[in-house]
mmCIF file of C-alpha atoms in Angstrom:
data_model
loop_
_atom_site.group_PDB
_atom_site.id
_atom_site.type_symbol
_atom_site.label_atom_id
_atom_site.label_comp_id
_atom_site.label_asym_id
_atom_site.label_seq_id
_atom_site.Cartn_x
_atom_site.Cartn_y
_atom_site.Cartn_z
ATOM 1 C CA MET A 1204 179.119 -46.385 46.825
ATOM 2 C CA THR A 1205 178.901 -50.064 47.588
ATOM 3 C CA CYS A 1206 181.685 -52.553 46.950
ATOM 4 C CA PRO A 1207 181.960 -53.505 43.270
ATOM 5 C CA HIS A 1208 182.308 -57.157 44.323
ATOM 6 C CA LEU A 1209 178.947 -57.121 46.167
ATOM 7 C CA GLU A 1210 175.940 -58.942 44.739
ATOM 8 C CA TYR A 1211 172.724 -60.060 46.372
ATOM 9 C CA ARG A 1212 171.949 -63.703 45.653
ATOM 10 C CA ASP A 1213 169.471 -66.193 47.015
ATOM 11 C CA GLU A 1214 171.442 -69.300 46.048
ATOM 12 C CA SER A 1215 175.006 -70.498 45.717
ATOM 13 C CA ASP A 1216 176.536 -73.969 45.830
ATOM 14 C CA GLY A 1217 173.316 -75.519 47.050
ATOM 15 C CA THR A 1218 172.745 -72.963 49.823
ATOM 16 C CA ARG A 1219 169.437 -71.191 49.268
ATOM 17 C CA PHE A 1220 167.813 -68.326 51.185
ATOM 18 C CA ASP A 1221 164.293 -66.929 51.061
ATOM 19 C CA GLU A 1222 165.694 -63.391 50.993
ATOM 20 C CA ALA A 1223 168.627 -62.504 48.765
ATOM 21 C CA ARG A 1224 171.785 -62.041 50.842
ATOM 22 C CA ALA A 1225 175.084 -60.266 50.408
ATOM 23 C CA TYR A 1226 177.499 -62.289 48.296
ATOM 24 C CA CYS A 1227 181.160 -61.475 47.679
ATOM 25 C CA THR A 1228 182.073 -62.254 44.078
ATOM 26 C CA ALA A 1229 185.764 -61.846 44.897
ATOM 27 C CA ALA A 1230 185.640 -64.542 47.572
ATOM 28 C CA ASP A 1231 182.800 -66.546 45.965
ATOM 29 C CA ARG A 1232 181.022 -66.765 49.291
ATOM 30 C CA PHE A 1233 178.094 -65.316 51.147
ATOM 31 C CA VAL A 1234 179.045 -62.437 53.444
ATOM 32 C CA GLN A 1235 178.630 -62.398 57.207
ATOM 33 C CA PRO A 1236 175.900 -59.884 58.133
ATOM 34 C CA MET A 1237 178.209 -57.525 60.034
ATOM 35 C CA ARG A 1238 180.638 -57.517 57.133
ATOM 36 C CA ALA A 1239 177.759 -56.608 54.804
ATOM 37 C CA ASP A 1240 177.797 -53.199 56.512
ATOM 38 C CA VAL A 1241 181.310 -52.801 55.122
ATOM 39 C CA CYS A 1242 180.260 -53.984 51.644
ATOM 40 C CA ASN A 1243 177.449 -51.422 51.692
ATOM 41 C CA ASP A 1244 179.562 -48.631 53.208
ATOM 42 C CA ARG A 1245 177.017 -48.215 56.013
ATOM 43 C CA TYR A 1246 177.734 -46.221 59.157
ATOM 44 C CA ASP A 1247 181.435 -45.374 59.261
ATOM 45 C CA HIS A 1248 182.492 -48.391 57.234
ATOM 46 C CA ALA A 1249 184.160 -48.165 53.820
ATOM 47 C CA HIS A 1250 184.866 -51.251 51.750
ATOM 48 C CA ASP A 1251 188.059 -49.812 50.271
ATOM 49 C CA ARG A 1252 189.516 -49.150 53.746
ATOM 50 C CA HIS A 1253 187.949 -51.800 55.986
ATOM 51 C CA CYS A 1254 187.494 -54.930 53.893
ATOM 52 C CA GLU A 1255 190.430 -57.315 53.919
ATOM 53 C CA ILE A 1256 189.303 -59.152 50.799
ATOM 54 C CA TYR A 1257 188.803 -55.938 48.830
ATOM 55 C CA LEU A 1258 192.273 -54.773 49.792
ATOM 56 C CA GLU A 1259 193.797 -58.144 48.958
ATOM 57 C CA HIS A 1260 191.965 -58.153 45.654
ATOM 58 C CA ALA A 1261 193.153 -54.637 44.850
ATOM 59 C CA ASP A 1262 196.687 -55.696 45.764
ATOM 60 C CA SER A 1263 196.470 -58.671 43.466
ATOM 61 C CA ASP A 1264 195.302 -56.474 40.611
ATOM 62 C CA GLY A 1265 198.247 -54.177 41.128
ATOM 63 C CA ALA A 1266 200.931 -56.627 42.125
ATOM 64 C CA GLY A 1267 200.109 -59.467 39.794
ATOM 65 C CA ARG A 1268 198.750 -61.842 42.433
ATOM 66 C CA SER A 1269 196.004 -64.111 41.212
ATOM 67 C CA ASP A 1270 192.450 -63.760 42.473
ATOM 68 C CA ASP A 1271 192.697 -67.192 44.038
ATOM 69 C CA GLU A 1272 195.748 -66.133 45.991
ATOM 70 C CA ALA A 1273 193.971 -63.034 47.145
ATOM 71 C CA VAL A 1274 190.921 -64.990 48.220
ATOM 72 C CA ASN A 1275 193.035 -67.532 50.049
ATOM 73 C CA ALA A 1276 195.208 -64.914 51.705
ATOM 74 C CA GLY A 1277 192.561 -63.709 54.114
ATOM 75 C CA ALA A 1278 189.074 -64.235 55.365
ATOM 76 C CA GLY A 1279 187.773 -61.373 53.255
ATOM 77 C CA SER A 1280 184.352 -59.860 53.201
ATOM 78 C CA GLY A 1281 182.689 -63.129 52.382
ATOM 79 C CA GLY A 1282 184.996 -65.472 54.133
ATOM 80 C CA ARG A 1283 184.449 -67.355 57.311
ATOM 81 C CA THR A 1284 186.805 -69.429 59.323
ATOM 82 C CA GLU A 1285 186.073 -71.402 62.446
ATOM 83 C CA SER A 1286 188.104 -68.954 64.486
ATOM 84 C CA GLU A 1287 185.996 -66.084 63.202
ATOM 85 C CA VAL A 1288 182.845 -67.880 64.198
ATOM 86 C CA ASP A 1289 184.450 -68.343 67.586
ATOM 87 C CA ASP A 1290 185.000 -64.594 67.646
ATOM 88 C CA GLY A 1291 181.367 -64.498 68.578
ATOM 89 C CA GLY A 1292 178.734 -61.874 68.521
ATOM 90 C CA GLU A 1293 178.081 -58.208 68.690
ATOM 91 C CA ARG A 1294 176.958 -58.254 72.302
ATOM 92 C CA MET B 258 179.252 -64.219 94.459
ATOM 93 C CA SER B 259 181.614 -66.973 95.418
ATOM 94 C CA TYR B 260 182.351 -70.645 95.744
ATOM 95 C CA GLY B 261 180.172 -70.443 98.847
ATOM 96 C CA ASP B 262 177.192 -69.569 96.665
ATOM 97 C CA PHE B 263 177.908 -72.713 94.674
ATOM 98 C CA LEU B 264 178.080 -74.802 97.856
ATOM 99 C CA ARG B 265 174.796 -73.293 99.018
ATOM 100 C CA GLY B 266 173.182 -74.263 95.718
ATOM 101 C CA GLU B 267 172.047 -70.764 94.829
ATOM 102 C CA PRO B 268 169.992 -70.641 91.609
ATOM 103 C CA ALA B 269 171.876 -69.857 88.403
ATOM 104 C CA ILE B 270 170.463 -67.530 85.759
ATOM 105 C CA VAL B 271 170.889 -68.912 82.234
ATOM 106 C CA THR B 272 170.940 -66.318 79.455
ATOM 107 C CA ALA B 273 170.533 -67.442 75.845
ATOM 108 C CA ALA B 274 172.163 -65.249 73.185
ATOM 109 C CA LEU B 275 169.903 -66.227 70.324
ATOM 110 C CA THR B 276 171.214 -64.581 67.167
ATOM 111 C CA GLY B 277 173.854 -61.840 67.577
ATOM 112 C CA GLY B 278 174.796 -59.473 64.810
ATOM 113 C CA VAL B 279 178.014 -60.820 63.344
ATOM 114 C CA HIS B 280 177.327 -64.116 61.607
ATOM 115 C CA GLY B 281 174.096 -65.343 60.054
ATOM 116 C CA LYS B 282 172.513 -68.260 58.310
ATOM 117 C CA GLU B 283 175.498 -68.442 55.977
ATOM 118 C CA THR B 284 177.350 -69.791 59.028
ATOM 119 C CA THR B 285 174.628 -72.076 60.339
ATOM 120 C CA PRO B 286 171.083 -72.491 59.040
ATOM 121 C CA ASN B 287 170.023 -73.073 62.664
ATOM 122 C CA LEU B 288 170.506 -69.411 63.617
ATOM 123 C CA PRO B 289 167.215 -67.531 64.100
ATOM 124 C CA GLU B 290 167.082 -64.193 62.258
ATOM 125 C CA THR B 291 163.483 -63.140 61.656
ATOM 126 C CA PRO B 292 161.205 -61.951 64.478
ATOM 127 C CA GLU B 293 159.169 -65.119 64.087
ATOM 128 C CA GLU B 294 162.242 -67.338 64.302
ATOM 129 C CA ILE B 295 163.628 -65.411 67.282
ATOM 130 C CA GLY B 296 160.273 -65.578 69.056
ATOM 131 C CA LYS B 297 160.080 -69.349 68.635
ATOM 132 C CA ALA B 298 163.711 -69.734 69.688
ATOM 133 C CA ALA B 299 162.979 -67.718 72.829
ATOM 134 C CA ALA B 300 160.125 -70.043 73.713
ATOM 135 C CA ALA B 301 162.338 -73.081 73.148
ATOM 136 C CA VAL B 302 165.190 -71.827 75.340
ATOM 137 C CA GLU B 303 162.754 -70.784 78.048
ATOM 138 C CA ALA B 304 161.316 -74.301 78.046
ATOM 139 C CA ALA B 305 164.887 -75.601 78.275
ATOM 140 C CA GLY B 306 165.659 -73.478 81.355
ATOM 141 C CA ALA B 307 166.827 -70.052 80.191
ATOM 142 C CA SER B 308 165.287 -67.110 82.017
ATOM 143 C CA VAL B 309 166.885 -64.309 79.946
ATOM 144 C CA VAL B 310 167.122 -63.929 76.161
ATOM 145 C CA HIS B 311 169.774 -61.609 74.713
ATOM 146 C CA VAL B 312 168.375 -60.045 71.552
ATOM 147 C CA HIS B 313 169.803 -58.420 68.417
ATOM 148 C CA ALA B 314 167.724 -57.298 65.440
ATOM 149 C CA ARG B 315 168.173 -58.279 61.795
ATOM 150 C CA ARG B 316 166.872 -56.959 58.521
ATOM 151 C CA PRO B 317 164.844 -59.430 56.429
ATOM 152 C CA ASN B 318 168.070 -60.417 54.640
ATOM 153 C CA GLY B 319 169.811 -61.173 57.942
ATOM 154 C CA GLU B 320 171.904 -58.001 58.122
ATOM 155 C CA ARG B 321 172.130 -55.927 61.284
ATOM 156 C CA THR B 322 169.672 -53.227 62.182
ATOM 157 C CA PHE B 323 169.313 -51.008 65.233
ATOM 158 C CA GLU B 324 165.804 -49.784 64.403
ATOM 159 C CA THR B 325 163.417 -49.599 67.342
ATOM 160 C CA GLU B 326 160.619 -50.888 65.125
ATOM 161 C CA ARG B 327 162.463 -54.121 64.374
ATOM 162 C CA PHE B 328 163.222 -54.693 68.054
ATOM 163 C CA GLN B 329 159.537 -54.100 68.722
ATOM 164 C CA GLU B 330 158.566 -56.776 66.196
ATOM 165 C CA ILE B 331 160.988 -59.196 67.835
ATOM 166 C CA ASP B 332 159.745 -58.435 71.359
ATOM 167 C CA ASP B 333 156.153 -58.855 70.230
ATOM 168 C CA ALA B 334 157.052 -62.249 68.773
ATOM 169 C CA ILE B 335 158.902 -63.295 71.923
ATOM 170 C CA ARG B 336 155.928 -62.352 74.071
ATOM 171 C CA ARG B 337 153.619 -64.181 71.679
ATOM 172 C CA TYR B 338 155.543 -67.446 71.848
ATOM 173 C CA ALA B 339 157.313 -67.438 75.230
ATOM 174 C CA ASP B 340 155.685 -67.344 78.639
ATOM 175 C CA ASP B 341 157.631 -65.008 80.888
ATOM 176 C CA VAL B 342 161.218 -64.813 79.728
ATOM 177 C CA ILE B 343 163.248 -61.665 80.501
ATOM 178 C CA ILE B 344 164.130 -59.708 77.361
ATOM 179 C CA GLN B 345 167.607 -58.201 77.206
ATOM 180 C CA HIS B 346 168.380 -55.991 74.197
ATOM 181 C CA SER B 347 171.874 -55.558 72.830
ATOM 182 C CA THR B 348 173.115 -51.998 72.474
ATOM 183 C CA GLY B 349 176.316 -53.218 70.795
ATOM 184 C CA GLY B 350 177.156 -52.301 67.230
ATOM 185 C CA THR B 351 180.542 -52.020 65.541
ATOM 186 C CA GLY B 352 180.739 -48.744 63.671
ATOM 187 C CA ALA B 353 177.095 -47.848 64.253
ATOM 188 C CA PRO B 354 176.484 -44.204 65.200
ATOM 189 C CA ASP B 355 175.891 -43.490 68.874
ATOM 190 C CA ALA B 356 172.323 -42.412 68.128
ATOM 191 C CA ASP B 357 171.572 -45.824 66.642
ATOM 192 C CA ARG B 358 172.948 -47.544 69.712
ATOM 193 C CA HIS B 359 170.163 -45.956 71.777
ATOM 194 C CA ARG B 360 167.346 -47.184 69.560
ATOM 195 C CA PRO B 361 167.067 -50.690 71.052
ATOM 196 C CA LEU B 362 166.132 -49.026 74.376
ATOM 197 C CA ARG B 363 162.995 -47.387 72.983
ATOM 198 C CA THR B 364 160.530 -50.223 72.540
ATOM 199 C CA ASP B 365 157.157 -50.153 74.270
ATOM 200 C CA PRO B 366 157.407 -51.527 76.869
ATOM 201 C CA PRO B 367 161.164 -51.158 77.166
ATOM 202 C CA PRO B 368 163.232 -54.302 77.624
ATOM 203 C CA GLU B 369 163.786 -55.286 81.240
ATOM 204 C CA MET B 370 167.551 -55.423 80.573
ATOM 205 C CA ALA B 371 170.052 -54.134 78.033
ATOM 206 C CA SER B 372 173.741 -54.677 77.428
ATOM 207 C CA LEU B 373 176.219 -51.909 78.198
ATOM 208 C CA ASP B 374 179.685 -52.497 76.735
ATOM 209 C CA MET B 375 182.479 -51.264 78.997
ATOM 210 C CA GLY B 376 184.984 -50.356 76.292
ATOM 211 C CA PRO B 377 186.499 -50.990 72.888
ATOM 212 C CA LEU B 378 186.651 -54.232 70.947
ATOM 213 C CA ASN B 379 188.672 -54.866 67.788
ATOM 214 C CA ARG B 380 187.169 -56.830 64.926
ATOM 215 C CA TYR B 381 188.920 -58.280 61.894
ATOM 216 C CA ASP B 382 191.755 -56.052 60.638
ATOM 217 C CA HIS B 383 190.127 -52.656 60.370
ATOM 218 C CA LEU B 384 187.031 -52.417 62.587
ATOM 219 C CA THR B 385 186.572 -51.378 66.210
ATOM 220 C CA SER B 386 183.587 -51.115 68.509
ATOM 221 C CA GLU B 387 184.635 -47.917 70.262
ATOM 222 C CA ASN B 388 182.259 -47.752 73.229
ATOM 223 C CA THR B 389 183.547 -44.448 74.569
ATOM 224 C CA ARG B 390 182.810 -43.422 78.163
ATOM 225 C CA GLY B 391 180.571 -40.718 76.753
ATOM 226 C CA LEU B 392 178.453 -43.327 74.990
ATOM 227 C CA VAL B 393 178.473 -45.615 78.033
ATOM 228 C CA ASP B 394 177.195 -42.768 80.211
ATOM 229 C CA SER B 395 174.510 -41.673 77.762
ATOM 230 C CA LEU B 396 173.258 -45.245 77.303
ATOM 231 C CA HIS B 397 173.213 -45.740 81.063
ATOM 232 C CA GLU B 398 171.296 -42.504 81.544
ATOM 233 C CA GLU B 399 168.594 -43.605 79.129
ATOM 234 C CA MET B 400 168.449 -47.037 80.762
ATOM 235 C CA VAL B 401 167.856 -45.369 84.135
ATOM 236 C CA ASP B 402 165.162 -43.143 82.648
ATOM 237 C CA ARG B 403 163.367 -46.123 81.129
ATOM 238 C CA GLY B 404 163.804 -48.533 84.044
ATOM 239 C CA ILE B 405 166.171 -50.883 82.201
ATOM 240 C CA LYS B 406 168.726 -52.963 84.105
ATOM 241 C CA PRO B 407 172.200 -52.653 82.545
ATOM 242 C CA GLU B 408 174.210 -55.777 81.907
ATOM 243 C CA LEU B 409 177.824 -54.546 82.060
ATOM 244 C CA GLU B 410 179.826 -56.339 79.375
ATOM 245 C CA VAL B 411 183.475 -56.784 80.362
ATOM 246 C CA PHE B 412 185.641 -57.789 77.418
ATOM 247 C CA ASN B 413 188.963 -57.813 79.303
ATOM 248 C CA ASP B 414 190.686 -56.828 82.550
ATOM 249 C CA GLY B 415 190.902 -53.172 81.539
ATOM 250 C CA HIS B 416 187.140 -53.145 81.403
ATOM 251 C CA LEU B 417 187.063 -54.208 85.055
ATOM 252 C CA ASN B 418 188.672 -50.825 85.738
ATOM 253 C CA GLU B 419 185.946 -49.262 83.600
ATOM 254 C CA VAL B 420 183.281 -50.922 85.777
ATOM 255 C CA HIS B 421 184.835 -49.338 88.879
ATOM 256 C CA GLY B 422 185.097 -46.021 87.019
ATOM 257 C CA LEU B 423 181.449 -46.190 85.998
ATOM 258 C CA LEU B 424 180.497 -46.760 89.636
ATOM 259 C CA GLU B 425 182.497 -43.666 90.609
ATOM 260 C CA ARG B 426 180.803 -41.559 87.922
ATOM 261 C CA ARG B 427 177.240 -42.780 88.263
ATOM 262 C CA ASP B 428 174.803 -44.404 90.676
ATOM 263 C CA LEU B 429 174.083 -47.921 89.537
ATOM 264 C CA ALA B 430 171.147 -49.742 91.051
ATOM 265 C CA ASP B 431 172.099 -52.764 93.126
ATOM 266 C CA PRO B 432 173.031 -55.385 92.380
ATOM 267 C CA VAL B 433 175.682 -54.552 89.777
ATOM 268 C CA TYR B 434 175.519 -57.270 87.127
ATOM 269 C CA ALA B 435 178.593 -57.857 84.948
ATOM 270 C CA THR B 436 179.195 -60.366 82.173
ATOM 271 C CA LEU B 437 182.804 -61.572 82.012
ATOM 272 C CA ILE B 438 183.724 -62.481 78.443
ATOM 273 C CA PHE B 439 186.572 -64.791 77.429
ATOM 274 C CA GLY B 440 187.854 -65.563 73.962
ATOM 275 C CA PRO B 441 190.199 -64.362 71.214
ATOM 276 C CA GLY B 442 191.380 -60.896 70.207
ATOM 277 C CA THR B 443 190.489 -58.034 72.535
ATOM 278 C CA LEU B 444 188.722 -60.387 74.916
ATOM 279 C CA ALA B 445 190.325 -61.703 78.081
ATOM 280 C CA ARG B 446 192.363 -64.787 77.255
ATOM 281 C CA PRO B 447 190.314 -67.850 78.053
ATOM 282 C CA ARG B 448 192.451 -69.167 80.893
ATOM 283 C CA PRO B 449 191.020 -70.361 84.221
ATOM 284 C CA ARG B 450 193.406 -68.139 86.186
ATOM 285 C CA ASN B 451 192.123 -65.117 84.245
ATOM 286 C CA PHE B 452 188.579 -66.038 85.194
ATOM 287 C CA LEU B 453 189.531 -66.224 88.884
ATOM 288 C CA ASN B 454 191.383 -62.923 88.590
ATOM 289 C CA ALA B 455 188.369 -61.273 87.007
ATOM 290 C CA ILE B 456 185.910 -62.341 89.678
ATOM 291 C CA ASP B 457 188.392 -61.229 92.365
ATOM 292 C CA ASN B 458 188.473 -57.753 90.821
ATOM 293 C CA LEU B 459 184.742 -57.149 90.563
ATOM 294 C CA PRO B 460 183.189 -54.498 92.798
ATOM 295 C CA GLU B 461 182.012 -55.687 96.202
ATOM 296 C CA GLY B 462 178.590 -57.264 95.920
ATOM 297 C CA ALA B 463 178.545 -57.480 92.142
ATOM 298 C CA LEU B 464 176.930 -60.445 90.456
ATOM 299 C CA PHE B 465 178.668 -61.985 87.483
ATOM 300 C CA ASN B 466 177.646 -63.829 84.376
ATOM 301 C CA THR B 467 180.166 -65.945 82.431
ATOM 302 C CA LEU B 468 180.517 -66.028 78.678
ATOM 303 C CA GLY B 469 183.118 -68.017 76.750
ATOM 304 C CA PHE B 470 183.318 -67.918 72.977
ATOM 305 C CA GLY B 471 183.418 -70.946 70.733
ATOM 306 C CA GLN B 472 184.988 -73.984 72.343
ATOM 307 C CA ASN B 473 185.301 -72.030 75.603
ATOM 308 C CA GLN B 474 181.542 -71.748 76.041
ATOM 309 C CA LEU B 475 180.910 -74.926 78.024
ATOM 310 C CA PRO B 476 184.060 -74.960 80.200
ATOM 311 C CA PHE B 477 183.675 -71.294 81.159
ATOM 312 C CA ALA B 478 179.982 -71.756 81.861
ATOM 313 C CA THR B 479 180.932 -74.655 84.115
ATOM 314 C CA MET B 480 183.518 -72.528 85.925
ATOM 315 C CA GLY B 481 180.936 -69.785 86.322
ATOM 316 C CA LEU B 482 178.558 -72.255 87.910
ATOM 317 C CA LEU B 483 181.272 -73.544 90.262
ATOM 318 C CA PHE B 484 182.047 -70.060 91.525
ATOM 319 C CA GLY B 485 178.485 -69.038 92.174
ATOM 320 C CA GLY B 486 177.972 -67.093 88.961
ATOM 321 C CA HIS B 487 175.424 -67.036 86.186
ATOM 322 C CA VAL B 488 175.980 -68.225 82.621
ATOM 323 C CA ARG B 489 175.315 -67.264 79.015
ATOM 324 C CA VAL B 490 175.258 -69.674 76.095
ATOM 325 C CA GLY B 491 173.823 -69.490 72.583
ATOM 326 C CA LEU B 492 174.482 -69.435 68.875
ATOM 327 C CA GLU B 493 175.614 -65.794 68.972
ATOM 328 C CA ASP B 494 178.750 -66.864 70.830
ATOM 329 C CA ASN B 495 179.261 -70.423 69.639
ATOM 330 C CA VAL B 496 177.720 -72.292 66.728
ATOM 331 C CA TYR B 497 179.129 -75.730 67.573
ATOM 332 C CA TYR B 498 177.809 -78.404 69.907
ATOM 333 C CA ARG B 499 181.163 -80.156 69.809
ATOM 334 C CA ARG B 500 184.185 -79.840 67.543
ATOM 335 C CA GLY B 501 183.073 -80.002 63.911
ATOM 336 C CA GLU B 502 179.398 -80.510 64.755
ATOM 337 C CA LEU B 503 177.039 -77.577 64.438
ATOM 338 C CA ALA B 504 174.585 -77.088 67.278
ATOM 339 C CA GLU B 505 171.050 -77.898 66.233
ATOM 340 C CA SER B 506 169.555 -74.939 68.070
ATOM 341 C CA ASN B 507 169.969 -72.466 70.893
ATOM 342 C CA ALA B 508 167.803 -74.753 72.998
ATOM 343 C CA GLN B 509 170.261 -77.608 72.556
ATOM 344 C CA LEU B 510 173.037 -75.450 74.043
ATOM 345 C CA VAL B 511 170.777 -74.347 76.908
ATOM 346 C CA GLU B 512 169.685 -77.908 77.639
ATOM 347 C CA ARG B 513 173.314 -78.966 77.994
ATOM 348 C CA VAL B 514 174.315 -76.199 80.397
ATOM 349 C CA VAL B 515 171.165 -76.793 82.445
ATOM 350 C CA ARG B 516 172.136 -80.456 82.775
ATOM 351 C CA VAL B 517 175.604 -79.394 83.948
ATOM 352 C CA ALA B 518 174.170 -76.901 86.454
ATOM 353 C CA GLU B 519 171.780 -79.410 87.934
ATOM 354 C CA GLU B 520 174.446 -82.094 88.104
ATOM 355 C CA LEU B 521 176.645 -79.629 90.009
ATOM 356 C CA GLY B 522 173.831 -78.801 92.398
ATOM 357 C CA ARG B 523 172.915 -75.375 91.004
ATOM 358 C CA PRO B 524 169.221 -75.236 90.153
ATOM 359 C CA VAL B 525 168.465 -72.938 87.232
ATOM 360 C CA ALA B 526 166.502 -69.811 88.061
ATOM 361 C CA THR B 527 162.971 -69.344 86.816
ATOM 362 C CA PRO B 528 162.256 -65.955 85.225
ATOM 363 C CA ASP B 529 160.668 -64.801 88.494
ATOM 364 C CA GLN B 530 163.678 -65.957 90.494
ATOM 365 C CA ALA B 531 165.966 -64.224 88.012
ATOM 366 C CA ARG B 532 163.998 -60.983 88.435
ATOM 367 C CA GLU B 533 164.411 -61.249 92.185
ATOM 368 C CA ILE B 534 168.151 -61.962 91.928
ATOM 369 C CA LEU B 535 168.707 -59.098 89.478
ATOM 370 C CA GLY B 536 166.475 -56.622 91.289
ATOM 371 C CA LEU B 537 164.265 -56.039 88.265
#
């Protein structure tokens, strides 16, 4: 089972791709490729255990937090911060 | 390798990490993902002075893959566009099954080099690259069988112990070649004293390569050059040219570190010189 917040899109906010890419509808952002493994539950990944944004979103549903708060609370499956980019590659 | 090697002006090997497997074009449109893009990027960094390209494979939508066939397509493209650059495959892969981690070693011909991670690495809040000793040994065994030079990836000081342990368990062909990695999280803290400590704790005779993430890329490459080491730069490890300004290409990052090396009196190694240094 893939994440219910996962969609494949080729355009968002002026960013367009030739091939549709993973998009997190909870975070309203394209997903980093390694995180797409989590969205798709590939290998030993599971979105409901390993995705920060899914967990935050589930928390917000249960605890009354807004989606915006959940999105802003963490990087999430679609999020990207400069420090995460600095976290570098797979090696 | 030492400060003496710097004073003697020994050639420095520049490795370009072209694409990685973590971020993609959603981070920077300048990141190559397709075999064609990676092949052209390899040619550009070779022209800029890199003698080794570190390679990951992507699906058509940019996501990670460990399939031998995709690595083959990439290698074919690199050989089509570049002249003589050394191909180094990644065997890294957070959460990927051990069997998949072997697949990058099975192209025809095999890559001349491949990465061999020395231990675990945490990612985000819930993911870990385990890199057990069992996996390290099995990857090394296949590298030996296929004539592939391992690039030992050292994420922190504990992994320096793992390098010594690997040498006790297995015969590694000389020279041992280790990449010292500095950055956030599980990585060694990017402090100059930690760099000096790391090179002091390498096995006797080992060569080292220096890799700093993000804003640490250029200063740690410079330190690596000053202490007789080799350097890795590229969009896998750092997408910025300077704070707030995305790098235009892998070649732009290579061009800069080549200028630094030459200014410091370290000529950059040609692919043939790199092969001689690495014992390929």
